[in-house]
Coordinates of N, CA, C and O in Angstrom, one line a residue:
X1 N -16.2 10.7 -15.6 CA -15.2 11.8 -15.6 C -15.9 13.0 -16.0 O -16.6 13.0 -17.0
X2 N -15.7 14.1 -15.3 CA -16.3 15.4 -15.7 C -15.7 16.0 -16.9 O -16.4 16.4 -17.8
X3 N -14.4 16.3 -16.9 CA -13.7 16.9 -18.0 C -12.6 16.0 -18.5 O -12.0 15.4 -17.6
X4 N -12.3 15.9 -19.8 CA -11.2 15.1 -20.2 C -9.9 15.7 -19.7 O -9.7 16.9 -19.5
X5 N -9.0 14.8 -19.4 CA -7.7 15.2 -18.9 C -6.7 15.2 -20.0 O -6.7 14.4 -20.9
X6 N -5.8 16.2 -20.0 CA -4.7 16.3 -21.0 C -3.6 15.3 -20.7 O -3.6 14.7 -19.6
X7 N -2.8 15.1 -21.7 CA -1.7 14.1 -21.5 C -0.7 14.6 -20.4 O -0.2 13.8 -19.6
X8 N -0.5 15.9 -20.3 CA 0.3 16.5 -19.2 C -0.3 16.2 -17.9 O 0.4 15.9 -16.9
X9 N -1.6 16.3 -17.8 CA -2.3 16.1 -16.5 C -2.2 14.6 -16.1 O -2.0 14.3 -15.0
X10 N -2.4 13.7 -17.1 CA -2.2 12.3 -16.9 C -0.8 12.0 -16.4 O -0.6 11.2 -15.5
X11 N 0.2 12.7 -17.0 CA 1.6 12.5 -16.6 C 1.8 12.9 -15.1 O 2.6 12.3 -14.4
X12 N 1.2 14.0 -14.7 CA 1.3 14.4 -13.3 C 0.7 13.4 -12.4 O 1.2 13.0 -11.4
X13 N -0.5 12.8 -12.8 CA -1.2 11.8 -12.0 C -0.3 10.6 -11.9 O -0.1 10.0 -10.8
X14 N 0.3 10.2 -13.0 CA 1.2 9.0 -13.1 C 2.5 9.2 -12.2 O 2.9 8.4 -11.5
X15 N 3.1 10.4 -12.3 CA 4.3 10.7 -11.5 C 4.0 10.6 -10.0 O 4.8 10.1 -9.3
X16 N 2.8 11.1 -9.6 CA 2.4 11.0 -8.2 C 2.2 9.5 -7.8 O 2.8 9.1 -6.8
X17 N 1.5 8.8 -8.6 CA 1.1 7.4 -8.2 C 2.4 6.5 -8.3 O 2.7 5.8 -7.3
X18 N 3.1 6.5 -9.4 CA 4.2 5.6 -9.5 C 5.4 6.1 -8.7 O 6.2 5.3 -8.1
X19 N 5.5 7.4 -8.5 CA 6.5 8.0 -7.6 C 6.3 7.6 -6.2 O 7.2 7.4 -5.5
X20 N 5.0 7.4 -5.8 CA 4.7 6.9 -4.4 C 5.3 5.5 -4.2 O 5.9 5.2 -3.2
X21 N 5.2 4.6 -5.2 CA 5.8 3.3 -5.1 C 7.3 3.4 -5.0 O 8.0 2.7 -4.2
X22 N 7.9 4.2 -5.9 CA 9.3 4.4 -5.9 C 9.8 5.0 -4.6 O 10.8 4.6 -4.0
X23 N 9.1 6.0 -4.1 CA 9.4 6.6 -2.8 C 9.5 5.6 -1.7 O 10.4 5.6 -0.8
X24 N 8.5 4.7 -1.6 CA 8.5 3.7 -0.6 C 9.8 2.8 -0.8 O 10.4 2.4 0.2
X25 N 10.1 2.4 -2.0 CA 11.2 1.6 -2.3 C 12.5 2.2 -1.8 O 13.4 1.6 -1.2
X26 N 12.7 3.5 -2.1 CA 14.0 4.1 -1.7 C 14.0 4.5 -0.3 O 15.1 4.9 0.2
X27 N 12.9 4.4 0.4 CA 12.9 4.8 1.9 C 13.7 3.8 2.7 O 14.2 4.1 3.8
X28 N 13.9 2.6 2.2 CA 14.7 1.5 2.9 C 15.3 0.7 1.8 O 14.8 -0.3 1.3
X29 N 16.5 1.1 1.4 CA 17.2 0.5 0.2 C 17.9 -0.8 0.6 O 18.6 -0.9 1.6
X30 N 17.7 -1.7 -0.2 CA 18.5 -3.0 -0.2 C 18.5 -3.5 -1.6 O 17.5 -3.5 -2.3
X31 N 19.6 -4.0 -2.1 CA 19.8 -4.4 -3.5 C 18.7 -5.4 -3.9 O 18.1 -5.1 -4.9
X32 N 18.6 -6.5 -3.2 CA 17.6 -7.5 -3.7 C 16.2 -7.0 -3.4 O 15.2 -7.4 -4.1
X33 N 16.0 -6.3 -2.3 CA 14.7 -5.7 -2.0 C 14.1 -4.9 -3.1 O 12.9 -4.9 -3.4
X34 N 15.0 -4.1 -3.7 CA 14.6 -3.2 -4.8 C 14.0 -4.0 -5.9 O 13.0 -3.5 -6.5
X35 N 14.5 -5.1 -6.3 CA 14.0 -6.0 -7.3 C 12.6 -6.5 -7.0 O 11.7 -6.5 -7.8
X36 N 12.5 -6.9 -5.7 CA 11.1 -7.4 -5.2 C 10.1 -6.3 -5.3 O 9.0 -6.5 -5.7
X37 N 10.5 -5.1 -4.8 CA 9.6 -4.0 -4.8 C 9.2 -3.5 -6.2 O 8.1 -3.1 -6.4
X38 N 10.2 -3.5 -7.1 CA 9.9 -3.1 -8.5 C 8.9 -4.1 -9.1 O 8.0 -3.7 -9.8
X39 N 9.1 -5.4 -8.8 CA 8.1 -6.4 -9.3 C 6.7 -6.2 -8.7 O 5.7 -6.3 -9.4
X40 N 6.7 -5.8 -7.4 CA 5.4 -5.6 -6.8 C 4.7 -4.3 -7.4 O 3.5 -4.4 -7.7
X41 N 5.5 -3.3 -7.7 CA 4.9 -2.1 -8.3 C 4.4 -2.5 -9.7 O 3.3 -2.1 -10.1
X42 N 5.2 -3.2 -10.5 CA 4.8 -3.5 -11.9 C 3.5 -4.4 -11.9 O 2.6 -4.2 -12.7
X43 N 3.4 -5.4 -10.9 CA 2.2 -6.2 -10.8 C 1.0 -5.4 -10.5 O -0.1 -5.6 -11.0
X44 N 1.2 -4.5 -9.5 CA 0.0 -3.7 -9.1 C -0.5 -2.8 -10.2 O -1.7 -2.7 -10.5
X45 N 0.4 -2.2 -11.0 CA 0.0 -1.4 -12.1 C -0.6 -2.2 -13.2 O -1.6 -1.8 -13.8
X46 N -0.1 -3.4 -13.5 CA -0.6 -4.2 -14.5 C -2.1 -4.7 -14.1 O -3.0 -4.7 -15.0
X47 N -2.3 -5.0 -12.9 CA -3.6 -5.3 -12.4 C -4.6 -4.2 -12.6 O -5.7 -4.4 -13.0
X48 N -4.1 -3.0 -12.2 CA -5.0 -1.8 -12.4 C -5.3 -1.5 -13.8 O -6.4 -1.1 -14.2
X49 N -4.4 -1.8 -14.7 CA -4.6 -1.6 -16.1 C -5.7 -2.4 -16.6 O -6.6 -2.0 -17.4
X50 N -5.8 -3.6 -16.2 CA -6.9 -4.5 -16.6 C -8.1 -4.6 -15.8 O -9.2 -5.0 -16.3
X51 N -8.0 -4.2 -14.5 CA -9.2 -4.5 -13.6 C -9.8 -3.3 -13.0 O -10.8 -3.4 -12.3
X52 N -9.2 -2.1 -13.1 CA -9.7 -1.0 -12.3 C -11.0 -0.5 -12.9 O -11.2 -0.4 -14.1
X53 N -11.9 -0.1 -12.0 CA -13.2 0.4 -12.5 C -13.0 1.9 -12.8 O -13.9 2.5 -13.5
X54 N -11.9 2.5 -12.4 CA -11.7 3.9 -12.6 C -11.0 4.2 -14.0 O -9.9 3.6 -14.3
X55 N -11.6 5.0 -14.8 CA -11.0 5.4 -16.1 C -9.7 6.1 -15.9 O -8.7 5.8 -16.7
X56 N -9.6 6.9 -14.9 CA -8.3 7.6 -14.7 C -7.2 6.7 -14.2 O -6.1 6.7 -14.7
X57 N -7.5 5.8 -13.3 CA -6.5 4.8 -12.9 C -6.1 3.9 -14.1 O -4.9 3.7 -14.2
X58 N -7.0 3.5 -14.9 CA -6.6 2.7 -16.1 C -5.7 3.6 -17.0 O -4.7 3.1 -17.6
X59 N -6.0 4.9 -17.2 CA -5.1 5.7 -18.0 C -3.7 5.8 -17.4 O -2.7 5.8 -18.1
X60 N -3.6 6.0 -16.1 CA -2.4 6.1 -15.4 C -1.6 4.8 -15.6 O -0.4 4.8 -16.0
X61 N -2.2 3.7 -15.5 CA -1.6 2.4 -15.6 C -1.2 2.0 -17.0 O -0.3 1.2 -17.2
X62 N -1.8 2.6 -18.0 CA -1.4 2.4 -19.4 C -0.1 3.0 -19.8 O 0.5 2.5 -20.8
X63 N 0.3 4.0 -19.1 CA 1.5 4.7 -19.5 C 2.8 4.0 -18.9 O 2.7 3.0 -18.3
X64 N 3.9 4.7 -19.2 CA 5.2 4.1 -18.8 C 6.0 5.2 -18.1 O 5.9 6.4 -18.4
X65 N 6.9 4.8 -17.2 CA 7.8 5.7 -16.6 C 7.2 6.3 -15.3 O 6.0 6.4 -15.1
X66 N 8.1 6.7 -14.4 CA 7.7 7.3 -13.2 C 7.9 8.8 -13.1 O 7.4 9.5 -12.2
X67 N 8.5 9.4 -14.1 CA 8.8 10.8 -14.1 C 10.2 11.1 -13.4 O 10.6 12.2 -13.3
X68 N 10.8 10.0 -13.0 CA 12.1 10.1 -12.3 C 13.1 9.2 -13.0 O 12.8 8.2 -13.5
X69 N 14.4 9.7 -13.0 CA 15.5 8.9 -13.6 C 16.1 7.9 -12.6 O 15.8 8.1 -11.4
X70 N 16.9 7.0 -13.1 CA 17.5 6.0 -12.2 C 18.4 6.7 -11.2 O 18.6 6.2 -10.1
X71 N 19.0 7.8 -11.6 CA 20.0 8.5 -10.7 C 19.4 9.6 -9.9 O 20.1 10.4 -9.3
X72 N 18.1 9.8 -9.9 CA 17.4 10.9 -9.2 C 17.7 10.6 -7.7 O 17.3 9.6 -7.2
X73 N 18.2 11.6 -7.0 CA 18.4 11.5 -5.6 C 17.1 11.3 -4.8 O 16.1 11.8 -5.2
X74 N 17.1 10.5 -3.7 CA 15.9 10.2 -3.0 C 15.2 11.5 -2.5 O 13.9 11.5 -2.5
X75 N 15.9 12.5 -2.2 CA 15.2 13.8 -1.7 C 14.4 14.4 -2.9 O 13.3 14.9 -2.6
X76 N 14.9 14.3 -4.1 CA 14.2 14.8 -5.2 C 13.0 13.9 -5.6 O 11.9 14.4 -6.0
X77 N 13.1 12.6 -5.4 CA 12.0 11.7 -5.6 C 10.9 12.0 -4.6 O 9.7 12.1 -5.0
X78 N 11.3 12.3 -3.3 CA 10.3 12.6 -2.3 C 9.6 13.9 -2.6 O 8.4 14.0 -2.7
X79 N 10.4 15.0 -2.9 CA 9.8 16.3 -3.1 C 8.9 16.2 -4.4 O 7.8 16.7 -4.4
X80 N 9.4 15.6 -5.5 CA 8.6 15.6 -6.7 C 7.4 14.7 -6.6 O 6.3 15.1 -7.1
X81 N 7.5 13.6 -5.9 CA 6.3 12.8 -5.7 C 5.2 13.5 -4.9 O 4.1 13.5 -5.3
X82 N 5.6 14.0 -3.7 CA 4.6 14.6 -2.9 C 4.0 15.9 -3.5 O 2.8 16.1 -3.4
X83 N 4.8 16.6 -4.3 CA 4.2 17.7 -5.1 C 3.2 17.2 -6.1 O 2.2 17.8 -6.3
X84 N 3.6 16.2 -6.8 CA 2.7 15.6 -7.8 C 1.4 15.1 -7.2 O 0.4 15.2 -7.8
X85 N 1.5 14.5 -6.1 CA 0.3 13.9 -5.4 C -0.6 15.1 -5.0 O -1.8 15.0 -5.2
X86 N -0.1 16.1 -4.4 CA -0.9 17.3 -4.1 C -1.5 17.9 -5.3 O -2.7 18.2 -5.3
X87 N -0.8 18.1 -6.3 CA -1.3 18.6 -7.6 C -2.3 17.7 -8.2 O -3.3 18.2 -8.7
X88 N -2.1 16.4 -8.1 CA -3.1 15.5 -8.7 C -4.4 15.5 -8.0 O -5.5 15.5 -8.7
X89 N -4.4 15.6 -6.7 CA -5.7 15.7 -6.0 C -6.4 17.0 -6.3 O -7.6 17.0 -6.6
X90 N -5.7 18.1 -6.4 CA -6.3 19.4 -6.8 C -6.9 19.3 -8.2 O -8.0 19.8 -8.4
X91 N -6.1 18.7 -9.1 CA -6.5 18.6 -10.5 C -7.8 17.7 -10.5 O -8.8 18.1 -11.2
X92 N -7.8 16.6 -9.9 CA -9.0 15.8 -9.9 C -10.2 16.4 -9.2 O -11.3 16.2 -9.7
X93 N -10.0 17.1 -8.1 CA -11.1 17.8 -7.5 C -11.7 18.8 -8.4 O -12.9 19.0 -8.4
X94 N -10.9 19.4 -9.3 CA -11.4 20.5 -10.2 C -12.0 19.8 -11.5 O -13.1 20.3 -11.9
X95 N -11.4 18.8 -12.0 CA -11.9 18.3 -13.3 C -12.6 17.0 -13.3 O -13.4 16.7 -14.2
X96 N -12.4 16.2 -12.3 CA -13.0 14.8 -12.2 C -13.2 14.4 -10.8 O -12.6 13.5 -10.3
X97 N -14.0 15.1 -10.0 CA -14.2 14.9 -8.6 C -14.6 13.5 -8.3 O -14.3 13.0 -7.2
X98 N -15.3 12.8 -9.2 CA -15.7 11.4 -8.9 C -14.6 10.5 -9.0 O -14.7 9.3 -8.6
X99 N -13.4 10.9 -9.4 CA -12.2 10.0 -9.5 C -11.2 10.2 -8.4 O -10.2 9.5 -8.3
X100 N -11.4 11.2 -7.5 CA -10.5 11.5 -6.4 C -10.3 10.3 -5.5 O -9.1 9.9 -5.2
X101 N -11.3 9.7 -5.0 CA -11.2 8.5 -4.1 C -10.5 7.3 -4.8 O -9.7 6.7 -4.1
X102 N -10.8 7.1 -6.0 CA -10.2 6.0 -6.7 C -8.7 6.2 -6.9 O -7.9 5.3 -6.7
X103 N -8.3 7.4 -7.2 CA -6.9 7.8 -7.3 C -6.2 7.6 -5.9 O -5.1 7.0 -5.9
X104 N -6.8 8.1 -4.9 CA -6.2 8.0 -3.6 C -6.0 6.5 -3.2 O -5.0 6.1 -2.7
X105 N -7.0 5.7 -3.4 CA -7.0 4.3 -3.1 C -5.9 3.6 -3.9 O -5.1 2.8 -3.4
X106 N -5.8 3.9 -5.2 CA -4.8 3.3 -6.1 C -3.4 3.6 -5.5 O -2.6 2.7 -5.4
X107 N -3.2 4.9 -5.2 CA -1.8 5.3 -4.8 C -1.5 4.6 -3.5 O -0.4 4.0 -3.3
X108 N -2.4 4.6 -2.5 CA -2.1 4.0 -1.2 C -1.9 2.5 -1.3 O -1.1 1.9 -0.7
X109 N -2.8 1.8 -2.1 CA -2.6 0.4 -2.3 C -1.3 0.0 -3.0 O -0.6 -0.9 -2.6
X110 N -0.9 0.9 -4.0 CA 0.4 0.7 -4.6 C 1.5 0.8 -3.7 O 2.4 0.0 -3.6
X111 N 1.5 1.9 -2.9 CA 2.6 2.1 -1.9 C 2.7 1.0 -0.9 O 3.7 0.5 -0.5
X112 N 1.5 0.5 -0.4 CA 1.5 -0.6 0.6 C 1.9 -1.9 0.0 O 2.6 -2.7 0.6
X113 N 1.6 -2.2 -1.3 CA 2.1 -3.4 -1.9 C 3.6 -3.4 -2.1 O 4.2 -4.4 -1.9
X114 N 4.2 -2.2 -2.4 CA 5.6 -2.1 -2.5 C 6.3 -2.4 -1.1 O 7.2 -3.1 -1.0
X115 N 5.7 -1.8 -0.1 CA 6.2 -1.9 1.3 C 6.2 -3.4 1.7 O 7.1 -3.8 2.4
X116 N 5.1 -4.1 1.3 CA 5.0 -5.5 1.7 C 5.8 -6.5 0.9 O 5.9 -7.6 1.3
X117 N 6.4 -6.0 -0.2 CA 7.1 -6.9 -1.1 C 8.4 -7.5 -0.5 O 8.8 -8.6 -0.9
X118 N 9.0 -6.8 0.4 CA 10.3 -7.3 1.0 C 10.3 -7.1 2.5 O 9.7 -6.1 3.0
X119 N 10.8 -8.0 3.3 CA 10.8 -7.8 4.7 C 11.8 -6.7 5.2 O 12.7 -6.3 4.5
X120 N 11.5 -6.2 6.4 CA 12.4 -5.2 7.0 C 12.0 -3.8 6.5 O 11.1 -3.6 5.7
X121 N 12.6 -2.8 7.2 CA 12.3 -1.4 6.8 C 11.0 -0.9 7.1 O 10.5 0.1 6.6
X122 N 10.3 -1.6 8.0 CA 8.9 -1.3 8.4 C 8.7 0.2 8.8 O 7.8 0.9 8.4
X123 N 9.6 0.6 9.7 CA 9.5 2.0 10.3 C 9.7 3.0 9.2 O 8.9 4.0 9.1
X124 N 10.7 2.9 8.4 CA 11.0 3.9 7.3 C 9.8 3.9 6.3 O 9.4 4.9 5.9
X125 N 9.4 2.7 5.9 CA 8.3 2.6 5.0 C 7.0 3.2 5.5 O 6.2 3.8 4.8
X126 N 6.7 2.9 6.8 CA 5.5 3.4 7.4 C 5.5 5.0 7.5 O 4.5 5.6 7.2
X127 N 6.7 5.5 7.7 CA 6.8 7.0 7.7 C 6.6 7.6 6.3 O 6.0 8.6 6.2
X128 N 7.1 6.9 5.3 CA 6.9 7.3 4.0 C 5.5 7.2 3.6 O 4.9 8.2 2.9
X129 N 4.8 6.2 3.9 CA 3.4 6.0 3.6 C 2.6 7.1 4.3 O 1.6 7.7 3.8
X130 N 3.0 7.5 5.5 CA 2.3 8.6 6.2 C 2.4 9.9 5.5 O 1.5 10.7 5.4
X131 N 3.6 10.1 4.9 CA 3.8 11.3 4.1 C 2.9 11.3 2.8 O 2.4 12.3 2.4
X132 N 2.8 10.1 2.2 CA 2.0 10.0 1.0 C 0.5 10.2 1.4 O -0.2 11.0 0.7
X133 N 0.1 9.7 2.5 CA -1.3 9.9 3.0 C -1.5 11.4 3.2 O -2.6 11.9 2.8
X134 N -0.6 12.1 3.8 CA -0.7 13.5 4.1 C -0.8 14.3 2.7 O -1.6 15.2 2.6
X135 N 0.0 13.9 1.8 CA 0.0 14.6 0.5 C -1.4 14.4 -0.2 O -1.9 15.2 -1.0
X136 N -1.9 13.2 0.0 CA -3.2 12.9 -0.7 C -4.4 13.5 0.1 O -5.5 13.5 -0.4
X137 N -4.1 14.0 1.3 CA -5.2 14.6 2.1 C -5.7 15.8 1.4 O -5.3 16.3 0.3
X138 N -6.8 16.4 1.9 CA -7.5 17.5 1.3 C -6.5 18.7 1.1 O -5.8 19.1 2.0
X139 N -6.6 19.2 -0.1 CA -5.8 20.4 -0.4 C -6.5 21.7 0.2 O -5.8 22.7 0.4
X140 N -7.8 21.6 0.5 CA -8.5 22.7 1.1 C -8.7 22.6 2.6 O -9.5 23.4 3.1
X141 N -8.1 21.6 3.2 CA -8.3 21.4 4.6 C -9.5 20.6 5.1 O -9.8 20.5 6.3
X142 N -10.3 20.2 4.1 CA -11.5 19.4 4.5 C -11.2 18.0 5.0 O -10.7 17.2 4.2
X143 N -11.4 17.7 6.2 CA -11.0 16.4 6.8 C -11.7 15.2 6.1 O -11.2 14.1 6.1
X144 N -12.9 15.5 5.6 CA -13.6 14.4 4.9 C -12.9 13.9 3.7 O -13.0 12.7 3.4
X145 N -12.1 14.8 3.1 CA -11.4 14.4 1.9 C -10.3 13.4 2.2 O -9.8 12.7 1.3
X146 N -9.9 13.2 3.5 CA -8.9 12.3 3.9 C -9.5 10.9 4.1 O -8.8 10.1 4.7
X147 N -10.6 10.7 3.6 CA -11.3 9.4 3.9 C -11.4 8.7 2.5 O -11.6 9.3 1.5
X148 N -11.3 7.3 2.6 CA -11.5 6.5 1.4 C -12.5 5.5 1.8 O -12.4 4.7 2.8
X149 N -13.6 5.4 1.0 CA -14.6 4.4 1.2 C -15.2 4.5 2.6 O -15.4 3.5 3.3
X150 N -15.3 5.8 3.1 CA -15.9 6.0 4.4 C -15.0 5.8 5.6 O -15.4 6.0 6.8
X151 N -13.8 5.4 5.4 CA -12.8 5.1 6.5 C -11.7 6.1 6.4 O -11.2 6.4 5.3
X152 N -11.1 6.5 7.5 CA -9.9 7.3 7.4 C -8.8 6.5 6.7 O -8.7 5.3 6.9
X153 N -8.0 7.3 5.9 CA -7.0 6.6 5.2 C -6.0 5.9 6.1 O -5.4 4.9 5.7
X154 N -5.8 6.3 7.3 CA -4.9 5.7 8.2 C -5.4 4.3 8.6 O -4.6 3.5 9.2
X155 N -6.6 4.0 8.4 CA -7.2 2.7 8.8 C -7.2 1.7 7.6 O -7.7 0.6 7.7
X156 N -6.8 2.1 6.4 CA -6.9 1.3 5.3 C -5.7 0.3 5.2 O -4.7 0.5 5.7

């Protein structure tokens, strides 16, 4: 990591990452599906806490909360999450460029694990994941930044 991140910066990164999982969950609501998706989110974060090679991802996974309340309307979850994701990428590009790909991968894997937790809602969830991918794309228009481990994010 190039520069240490402040607690507020870690909170922004966490809001983007965990908000992405929440956003996928609210994109296709179902009472029992919500429990399955919340469980998938929690398992993914717990695995990252113990196994991630990225110091930033471990810091994100160590915290609690999504930055959103239980009654936050879905439109606010979407706007807040996508803003936090864009800010997070810009922040990491400036302070810890070696962590950008790990953050993008973590967010996309988290969103996809939530989407896979319950059957149905594939179209809505795919549309939401596309929005997340776009928010994680380059803030400066550099198409190479939209790649993870040498592959376009749309192929992960």
